[in-house]
Short mmCIF file of C-alpha atoms in Angstrom, two decimals:
data_model
loop_
_atom_site.label_atom_id
_atom_site.label_comp_id
_atom_site.label_asym_id
_atom_site.label_seq_id
_atom_site.Cartn_x
_atom_site.Cartn_y
_atom_site.Cartn_z
CA UNK B 1 13.87 4.12 -60.94
CA UNK B 2 11.15 4.64 -58.32
CA UNK B 3 12.03 6.67 -55.24
CA UNK B 4 10.18 5.82 -51.97
CA UNK B 5 10.25 7.65 -48.64
CA UNK B 6 10.54 5.50 -45.51
CA UNK B 7 8.37 6.58 -42.57
CA UNK B 8 9.86 7.81 -39.33
CA UNK B 9 10.36 5.13 -36.67
CA UNK B 10 7.54 4.75 -34.11
CA UNK B 11 9.63 5.58 -31.09
CA UNK B 12 11.07 8.70 -32.70
CA UNK B 13 14.66 7.62 -31.99
CA UNK B 14 15.89 8.33 -35.51
CA UNK B 15 15.16 12.03 -35.27
CA UNK B 16 14.57 12.41 -39.05
CA UNK B 17 12.97 10.68 -41.99
CA UNK B 18 15.19 8.48 -44.21
CA UNK B 19 15.07 8.45 -48.05
CA UNK B 20 16.04 5.20 -49.89
CA UNK B 21 16.03 3.77 -53.39
CA UNK B 22 13.75 0.83 -54.10
CA UNK B 23 13.93 -1.69 -56.95
CA UNK B 24 11.76 -4.53 -58.14
CA UNK B 25 13.63 -6.92 -55.83
CA UNK B 26 12.90 -4.70 -52.83
CA UNK B 27 9.23 -4.63 -53.83
CA UNK B 28 9.23 -8.42 -53.76
CA UNK B 29 10.87 -8.39 -50.34
CA UNK B 30 8.28 -5.92 -49.11
CA UNK B 31 5.51 -8.13 -50.48
CA UNK B 32 6.89 -11.15 -48.64
CA UNK B 33 7.28 -9.14 -45.47
CA UNK B 34 3.70 -7.90 -45.79
CA UNK B 35 2.45 -11.48 -46.07
CA UNK B 36 4.49 -12.44 -43.02
CA UNK B 37 3.07 -9.54 -41.00
CA UNK B 38 -0.46 -10.39 -42.10
CA UNK B 39 0.01 -13.97 -40.94
CA UNK B 40 1.35 -12.69 -37.62
CA UNK B 41 -1.65 -10.44 -37.17
CA UNK B 42 -3.99 -13.32 -37.94
CA UNK B 43 -2.29 -15.49 -35.30
CA UNK B 44 -2.53 -12.65 -32.79
CA UNK B 45 -6.25 -12.22 -33.48
CA UNK B 46 -6.80 -15.96 -33.03
CA UNK B 47 -4.91 -15.90 -29.72
CA UNK B 48 -6.98 -13.00 -28.44
CA UNK B 49 -10.21 -14.70 -29.50
CA UNK B 50 -9.16 -17.93 -27.80
CA UNK B 51 -8.39 -16.05 -24.59
CA UNK B 52 -11.71 -14.23 -24.82
CA UNK B 53 -13.46 -17.58 -25.08
CA UNK B 54 -11.65 -18.78 -21.95
CA UNK B 55 -9.14 -21.07 -23.64
CA UNK B 56 -5.70 -21.42 -22.09
CA UNK B 57 -5.89 -18.24 -20.05
CA UNK B 58 -2.65 -18.23 -18.02
CA UNK B 59 -3.90 -16.29 -15.00
CA UNK B 60 -6.29 -13.61 -13.83
CA UNK B 61 -3.72 -10.82 -14.13
CA UNK B 62 -1.10 -9.37 -16.39
CA UNK B 63 2.31 -11.05 -16.57
CA UNK B 64 5.29 -8.74 -16.87
CA UNK B 65 9.00 -9.28 -17.22
CA UNK B 66 11.70 -7.48 -15.24
CA UNK B 67 11.32 -4.31 -17.29
CA UNK B 68 7.52 -4.27 -17.10
CA UNK B 69 6.75 -5.41 -20.67
CA UNK B 70 3.51 -7.35 -21.12
CA UNK B 71 4.31 -10.94 -22.02
CA UNK B 72 0.81 -12.43 -22.18
CA UNK B 73 -2.53 -11.28 -23.61
CA UNK B 74 -5.07 -9.49 -21.49
CA UNK B 75 -7.49 -11.77 -19.61
CA UNK B 76 -11.16 -11.78 -20.56
CA UNK B 77 -13.30 -9.16 -18.80
CA UNK B 78 -15.05 -10.43 -15.70
CA UNK B 79 -18.10 -9.25 -13.83
CA UNK B 80 -17.51 -6.71 -11.07
CA UNK B 81 -16.83 -8.26 -7.69
CA UNK B 82 -15.43 -7.13 -4.35
CA UNK B 83 -12.21 -9.02 -3.68
CA UNK B 84 -10.15 -8.71 -0.51
CA UNK B 85 -6.49 -9.30 -1.31
CA UNK B 86 -4.62 -10.84 1.64
CA UNK B 87 -1.48 -9.09 2.84
CA UNK B 88 1.86 -10.84 2.88
CA UNK B 89 2.70 -13.05 5.82
CA UNK B 90 5.54 -12.04 8.11
CA UNK B 91 7.49 -15.25 7.54
CA UNK B 92 7.34 -15.11 3.75
CA UNK B 93 8.97 -11.67 3.65
CA UNK B 94 11.21 -11.96 6.72
CA UNK B 95 12.01 -15.68 7.21
CA UNK B 96 15.19 -14.85 9.12
CA UNK B 97 13.23 -13.22 11.95
CA UNK B 98 11.44 -16.45 12.90
CA UNK B 99 8.48 -14.49 14.27
CA UNK B 100 5.57 -16.56 15.49
CA UNK B 101 2.74 -14.08 15.05
CA UNK B 102 -0.93 -14.76 14.44
CA UNK B 103 -2.94 -13.65 11.44
CA UNK B 104 -3.94 -10.42 13.22
CA UNK B 105 -0.43 -9.08 12.63
CA UNK B 106 0.08 -8.00 9.03
CA UNK B 107 3.06 -6.70 7.09
CA UNK B 108 2.41 -4.63 4.00
CA UNK B 109 3.66 -6.31 0.80
CA UNK B 110 7.06 -4.89 -0.03
CA UNK B 111 7.36 -3.19 -3.42
CA UNK B 112 9.80 -0.73 -4.96
CA UNK B 113 7.76 2.29 -3.89
CA UNK B 114 7.59 1.30 -0.23
CA UNK B 115 11.25 0.24 -0.21
CA UNK B 116 12.31 3.62 -1.61
CA UNK B 117 10.26 5.49 0.98
CA UNK B 118 11.81 3.42 3.77
CA UNK B 119 15.28 4.04 2.34
CA UNK B 120 14.82 7.82 2.24
CA UNK B 121 13.50 7.89 5.81
CA UNK B 122 16.49 5.88 7.06
CA UNK B 123 19.09 7.93 5.17
CA UNK B 124 20.88 10.42 7.45
CA UNK B 125 21.54 12.66 4.43
CA UNK B 126 17.82 13.26 3.82
CA UNK B 127 16.82 16.88 4.36
CA UNK B 128 14.02 17.74 6.76
CA UNK B 129 11.73 18.82 3.91
CA UNK B 130 12.26 15.58 2.00
CA UNK B 131 11.91 13.56 5.19
CA UNK B 132 8.48 15.00 5.94
CA UNK B 133 7.34 14.65 2.32
CA UNK B 134 8.31 10.98 2.04
CA UNK B 135 7.08 10.21 5.55
CA UNK B 136 3.65 11.59 4.65
CA UNK B 137 3.59 9.37 1.57
CA UNK B 138 4.37 6.23 3.58
CA UNK B 139 1.87 7.23 6.26
CA UNK B 140 -0.83 7.62 3.62
CA UNK B 141 -0.13 4.14 2.23
CA UNK B 142 -0.34 2.57 5.70
CA UNK B 143 -3.53 4.46 6.57
CA UNK B 144 -5.19 3.50 3.29
CA UNK B 145 -4.39 -0.16 3.90
CA UNK B 146 -5.57 0.07 7.49
CA UNK B 147 -8.96 1.36 6.38
CA UNK B 148 -9.52 -1.98 4.65
CA UNK B 149 -9.94 -3.51 8.10
CA UNK B 150 -12.97 -1.39 9.00
CA UNK B 151 -16.46 -2.91 8.72
CA UNK B 152 -18.57 -2.05 5.69
CA UNK B 153 -22.16 -2.29 4.53
CA UNK B 154 -23.44 -2.92 1.01
CA UNK B 155 -25.35 -0.07 -0.60
CA UNK B 156 -26.84 0.71 -3.99
CA UNK B 157 -26.41 4.19 -5.45
CA UNK B 158 -27.72 5.92 -8.55
CA UNK B 159 -25.20 7.24 -11.06
CA UNK B 160 -25.60 10.58 -12.91
CA UNK B 161 -26.57 8.59 -16.02
CA UNK B 162 -29.49 6.97 -14.21
CA UNK B 163 -27.94 3.55 -13.62
CA UNK B 164 -27.87 1.78 -10.26
CA UNK B 165 -24.49 0.73 -8.89
CA UNK B 166 -24.01 -1.89 -6.14
CA UNK B 167 -21.26 -0.60 -3.87
CA UNK B 168 -20.11 -0.45 -0.27
CA UNK B 169 -19.89 2.13 2.48
CA UNK B 170 -17.95 2.20 5.74
CA UNK B 171 -20.05 1.84 8.86
CA UNK B 172 -20.08 4.80 11.20
CA UNK B 173 -18.43 4.72 14.59
CA UNK B 174 -14.70 4.94 13.81
CA UNK B 175 -12.11 7.17 15.45
CA UNK B 176 -8.37 7.61 15.70
CA UNK B 177 -6.08 7.83 18.72
CA UNK B 178 -2.53 9.12 18.31
CA UNK B 179 0.21 8.38 20.81
CA UNK B 180 1.89 11.76 21.36
CA UNK B 181 4.20 13.00 20.04
CA UNK B 182 5.35 10.99 17.03
CA UNK B 183 1.85 9.56 16.57
CA UNK B 184 0.60 13.05 15.72
CA UNK B 185 2.55 12.84 12.46
CA UNK B 186 -0.04 10.33 11.22
CA UNK B 187 -3.11 12.40 12.09
CA UNK B 188 -3.16 14.39 8.85
CA UNK B 189 -2.83 11.23 6.79
CA UNK B 190 -5.91 9.84 8.53
CA UNK B 191 -7.85 13.09 8.08
CA UNK B 192 -6.94 13.16 4.40
CA UNK B 193 -8.79 9.85 4.06
CA UNK B 194 -11.57 10.47 6.62
CA UNK B 195 -12.27 14.19 6.77
CA UNK B 196 -14.65 14.26 9.74
CA UNK B 197 -13.08 11.51 11.86
CA UNK B 198 -12.52 12.22 15.54
CA UNK B 199 -9.00 11.79 16.87
CA UNK B 200 -8.09 11.36 20.53
CA UNK B 201 -4.66 11.55 22.14
CA UNK B 202 -2.53 9.68 24.64
CA UNK B 203 0.68 11.14 26.10
CA UNK B 204 3.14 8.54 27.37
CA UNK B 205 6.39 9.34 29.16
CA UNK B 206 9.26 6.85 29.46
CA UNK B 207 11.77 7.25 32.29
CA UNK B 208 15.43 6.28 32.40
CA UNK B 209 14.43 2.70 33.27
CA UNK B 210 12.22 2.40 30.16
CA UNK B 211 9.12 2.43 32.32
CA UNK B 212 6.15 3.98 30.51
CA UNK B 213 3.81 6.32 32.39
CA UNK B 214 0.56 7.85 31.16
CA UNK B 215 0.48 11.64 31.54
CA UNK B 216 -2.55 12.72 29.50
CA UNK B 217 -5.53 11.23 27.67
CA UNK B 218 -8.37 12.72 25.67
CA UNK B 219 -10.90 10.48 23.91
CA UNK B 220 -14.32 10.79 22.30
CA UNK B 221 -17.04 10.25 24.91
CA UNK B 222 -18.37 7.05 23.35
CA UNK B 223 -15.01 5.54 22.46
CA UNK B 224 -16.04 2.21 23.99
CA UNK B 225 -18.52 1.78 21.13
CA UNK B 226 -16.09 2.75 18.34
CA UNK B 227 -13.46 1.09 16.22
CA UNK B 228 -10.17 2.75 17.14
CA UNK B 229 -7.25 3.35 14.77
CA UNK B 230 -4.20 3.67 17.03
CA UNK B 231 -1.49 5.80 15.37
CA UNK B 232 2.17 5.26 16.28
CA UNK B 233 4.91 5.27 13.63
CA UNK B 234 7.87 3.71 15.49
CA UNK B 235 7.70 0.66 17.74
CA UNK B 236 11.19 0.00 19.05
CA UNK B 237 10.48 -1.39 22.52
CA UNK B 238 6.68 -1.44 22.28
CA UNK B 239 6.25 -0.15 25.84
CA UNK B 240 4.42 3.03 24.88
CA UNK B 241 1.98 1.07 22.75
CA UNK B 242 1.38 -1.47 25.53
CA UNK B 243 0.52 1.27 28.02
CA UNK B 244 -1.72 3.00 25.49
CA UNK B 245 -3.64 -0.18 24.79
CA UNK B 246 -4.12 -0.73 28.51
CA UNK B 247 -5.59 2.76 28.80
CA UNK B 248 -7.99 2.07 25.93
CA UNK B 249 -9.03 -1.22 27.52
CA UNK B 250 -9.78 0.59 30.79
CA UNK B 251 -12.00 2.96 28.82
CA UNK B 252 -14.04 0.03 27.54
CA UNK B 253 -12.54 -0.41 24.06
CA UNK B 254 -12.46 -4.05 23.00
CA UNK B 255 -9.31 -5.60 21.57
CA UNK B 256 -11.22 -6.65 18.46
CA UNK B 257 -12.07 -2.99 17.83
CA UNK B 258 -8.45 -1.78 17.88
CA UNK B 259 -6.33 -1.37 14.74
CA UNK B 260 -2.72 -0.35 15.32
CA UNK B 261 -1.15 1.48 12.36
CA UNK B 262 2.64 1.55 12.38
CA UNK B 263 5.48 2.39 9.98
CA UNK B 264 8.54 0.71 11.51
CA UNK B 265 8.62 -2.01 14.15
CA UNK B 266 11.27 -4.16 15.79
CA UNK B 267 10.86 -7.93 16.21
CA UNK B 268 10.86 -7.44 19.97
CA UNK B 269 7.93 -5.03 19.82
CA UNK B 270 6.04 -7.31 17.43
CA UNK B 271 6.30 -10.27 19.77
CA UNK B 272 5.32 -8.21 22.81
CA UNK B 273 2.22 -6.64 21.25
CA UNK B 274 1.07 -9.85 19.62
CA UNK B 275 1.66 -11.87 22.77
CA UNK B 276 -0.10 -9.52 25.18
CA UNK B 277 -2.95 -8.48 22.90
CA UNK B 278 -3.55 -11.22 20.30
CA UNK B 279 -6.95 -9.84 19.26
CA UNK B 280 -5.64 -6.43 18.16
CA UNK B 281 -5.04 -6.00 14.44
CA UNK B 282 -1.55 -4.63 13.79
CA UNK B 283 -0.39 -3.27 10.44
CA UNK B 284 3.21 -2.22 9.77
CA UNK B 285 5.33 -1.50 6.70
CA UNK B 286 8.62 -2.85 8.04
CA UNK B 287 10.01 -5.16 10.70
CA UNK B 288 13.70 -4.63 11.41
CA UNK B 289 15.88 -4.84 14.52
CA UNK B 290 17.09 -1.30 13.80
CA UNK B 291 14.24 1.22 13.99
CA UNK B 292 14.57 4.88 12.94
CA UNK B 293 14.04 6.26 16.43
CA UNK B 294 14.85 9.75 15.14
CA UNK B 295 11.53 9.81 13.25
CA UNK B 296 9.62 12.19 15.53
CA UNK B 297 12.48 14.68 15.88
CA UNK B 298 13.15 14.83 12.14
CA UNK B 299 9.48 15.00 11.18
CA UNK B 300 8.73 17.94 13.49
CA UNK B 301 12.13 19.57 12.97
CA UNK B 302 13.34 19.31 16.57
CA UNK B 303 16.46 17.23 15.91
#
């Protein structure tokens, strides 16, 4: 009788090789199974070739199930192109808010990563070290998305292998302005993306009647000719942002050249900013009636 040794399973779950006895009948079964697998491979090759030829391609991206397994073949390779993916609309992600905002107000598409970061930042049990770490991660995501709104120019560069590459480059003339103090938490995230960018500051004080008052400003000299990334993580009432925008307007900055980067915003603040300054581009990661107003204190450790 012939003794055969069965190979270890691919995923390594068995933990050891298995030894079995094989007979002529098992050889016949193995032969039939081999023919079945060969036919399956042939069908798979045909499907891939059909997709490569453009036949019955389901979509331009991968399809995954709820556990992330690929359920359709890869699409055929396409020529390189610059594609701007639109952000999610406010109403599609928050239909219960009934916000009537224009297309200059964008909400980042919600995914598991962003939702987890928001959850950690809202959790009162989060330590100060974890709070700062996860806040910096969310800030970086918002800043990276905000940079997509800056103007670009097309350039052609030479690769180390001697090939030309058609690419893009941001136009010069950008700067940041943080609304002190919580806005300073976003400065490092902006510098991590734009190392030499200039960052100005605005200090706003709110009294017991929620009236905002400007105490201090410091801007680049030619700020009226720049695109300005306004940094402010929490918009609960929106009053501080409104006063800051008014200051920038008085310094000659156009609404079209302002990009407000925000982490958490209330519906009230959204409506106010969008109603008073419809030409300003606003990007936020969350719109919720309850804002984490403790953000600045916990980030800087003064709570």
